Amino acid sequence: QVHLVESGGGLVQPGGSLRLSCTASGSIFSVSVYDWYRQAPGRERELVASFTGRGSTTYANSVKGRFTLSRNYDVLNSVNLQMNNLKPEDTAVYFCHAKGLVMTTMVGFDSWGQGTQVTVSS
């Protein structure tokens, strides 16, 4: 099994910054996709940012220019989501999602983290 652990959520004032981290652990051969989703109360889960193993990164229009998804080269199988100029509408539970291959069997995995709360409020 592959587990994802998120960290870095919290309470921040509008205009502030937070950095979320997602680390995958387990018998991993490779990770081909890292995504961050978010879900606000009463709303559907939406894709915020997506990073593929080929280095391609895409963002939701609502976060372009403010959020940056990147690999964390200090930690194996880890990515960071840097969130700047946060707005109240960014308030949500943020979920990490990853897909890849399990070691030895080369069976694909598709895993989700438990989520971390981000609250933007004055």
PDB file of N, CA and C in Angstrom, residues 12-14 19 25 31 33 35 40 44 49 51 55 59 61 69 75 82 85 87 94 121:
ATOM      1  N   VAL A  12      -4.572  31.524   8.250  1.00  0.00           N
ATOM      2  CA  VAL A  12      -3.743  32.615   7.760  1.00  0.00           C
ATOM      3  C   VAL A  12      -4.643  33.781   7.382  1.00  0.00           C
ATOM      4  N   GLN A  13      -4.113  34.986   7.484  1.00  0.00           N
ATOM      5  CA  GLN A  13      -4.881  36.167   7.108  1.00  0.00           C
ATOM      6  C   GLN A  13      -4.876  36.338   5.590  1.00  0.00           C
ATOM      7  N   PRO A  14      -5.874  37.015   5.056  1.00  0.00           N
ATOM      8  CA  PRO A  14      -5.867  37.293   3.604  1.00  0.00           C
ATOM      9  C   PRO A  14      -4.572  37.987   3.186  1.00  0.00           C
ATOM     10  N   ARG A  19       2.543  26.882   2.961  1.00  0.00           N
ATOM     11  CA  ARG A  19       3.136  25.853   2.109  1.00  0.00           C
ATOM     12  C   ARG A  19       2.642  24.490   2.589  1.00  0.00           C
ATOM     13  N   SER A  25       4.583   7.347   0.954  1.00  0.00           N
ATOM     14  CA  SER A  25       5.421   6.309   1.558  1.00  0.00           C
ATOM     15  C   SER A  25       4.857   4.940   1.234  1.00  0.00           C
ATOM     16  N   VAL A  31       6.333   7.485  -9.029  1.00  0.00           N
ATOM     17  CA  VAL A  31       5.110   8.285  -8.942  1.00  0.00           C
ATOM     18  C   VAL A  31       5.010   9.098 -10.230  1.00  0.00           C
ATOM     19  N   VAL A  33       2.120  10.992 -11.151  1.00  0.00           N
ATOM     20  CA  VAL A  33       1.239  12.153 -11.031  1.00  0.00           C
ATOM     21  C   VAL A  33       1.093  12.536  -9.559  1.00  0.00           C
ATOM     22  N   ASP A  35      -1.314  15.394  -7.548  1.00  0.00           N
ATOM     23  CA  ASP A  35      -2.338  16.428  -7.670  1.00  0.00           C
ATOM     24  C   ASP A  35      -2.659  16.986  -6.290  1.00  0.00           C
ATOM     25  N   ALA A  40     -14.373  22.831  -0.393  1.00  0.00           N
ATOM     26  CA  ALA A  40     -14.947  23.767   0.562  1.00  0.00           C
ATOM     27  C   ALA A  40     -16.313  23.249   1.004  1.00  0.00           C
ATOM     28  N   GLU A  44     -18.245  20.889  -4.441  1.00  0.00           N
ATOM     29  CA  GLU A  44     -17.593  19.685  -4.922  1.00  0.00           C
ATOM     30  C   GLU A  44     -16.069  19.830  -4.835  1.00  0.00           C
ATOM     31  N   ALA A  49      -4.054  21.894  -8.572  1.00  0.00           N
ATOM     32  CA  ALA A  49      -2.787  21.856  -9.292  1.00  0.00           C
ATOM     33  C   ALA A  49      -2.413  20.414  -9.549  1.00  0.00           C
ATOM     34  N   PHE A  51       0.847  17.855 -11.181  1.00  0.00           N
ATOM     35  CA  PHE A  51       2.240  17.733 -11.597  1.00  0.00           C
ATOM     36  C   PHE A  51       2.483  16.322 -12.104  1.00  0.00           C
ATOM     37  N   GLY A  55       7.361  16.586 -15.723  1.00  0.00           N
ATOM     38  CA  GLY A  55       7.651  17.980 -15.415  1.00  0.00           C
ATOM     39  C   GLY A  55       6.577  18.961 -15.796  1.00  0.00           C
ATOM     40  N   TYR A  59      -2.560  24.370 -13.437  1.00  0.00           N
ATOM     41  CA  TYR A  59      -3.230  24.998 -12.311  1.00  0.00           C
ATOM     42  C   TYR A  59      -4.658  25.387 -12.681  1.00  0.00           C
ATOM     43  N   ASN A  61      -7.609  28.005 -12.893  1.00  0.00           N
ATOM     44  CA  ASN A  61      -7.541  29.434 -13.207  1.00  0.00           C
ATOM     45  C   ASN A  61      -7.582  30.289 -11.938  1.00  0.00           C
ATOM     46  N   LEU A  69       3.250  24.473  -7.528  1.00  0.00           N
ATOM     47  CA  LEU A  69       3.451  23.069  -7.168  1.00  0.00           C
ATOM     48  C   LEU A  69       4.835  22.640  -7.641  1.00  0.00           C
ATOM     49  N   VAL A  75      13.191  15.524   0.235  1.00  0.00           N
ATOM     50  CA  VAL A  75      12.439  14.385   0.777  1.00  0.00           C
ATOM     51  C   VAL A  75      11.996  13.498  -0.374  1.00  0.00           C
ATOM     52  N   GLN A  82       3.138  25.684  -2.723  1.00  0.00           N
ATOM     53  CA  GLN A  82       3.334  27.004  -2.146  1.00  0.00           C
ATOM     54  C   GLN A  82       2.144  27.877  -2.523  1.00  0.00           C
ATOM     55  N   ASN A  85      -0.518  35.005  -1.489  1.00  0.00           N
ATOM     56  CA  ASN A  85      -1.638  35.921  -1.672  1.00  0.00           C
ATOM     57  C   ASN A  85      -2.975  35.205  -1.470  1.00  0.00           C
ATOM     58  N   LYS A  87      -6.636  34.074  -0.367  1.00  0.00           N
ATOM     59  CA  LYS A  87      -7.901  34.783  -0.293  1.00  0.00           C
ATOM     60  C   LYS A  87      -8.894  33.963   0.524  1.00  0.00           C
ATOM     61  N   TYR A  94      -7.661  20.661   1.837  1.00  0.00           N
ATOM     62  CA  TYR A  94      -6.815  20.363   0.697  1.00  0.00           C
ATOM     63  C   TYR A  94      -6.357  18.901   0.770  1.00  0.00           C
ATOM     64  N   SER A 121      -8.712  33.872   6.831  1.00  0.00           N
ATOM     65  CA  SER A 121      -9.668  34.753   7.500  1.00  0.00           C
ATOM     66  C   SER A 121      -8.933  35.807   8.308  1.00  0.00           C
TER      67      SER A 121
END
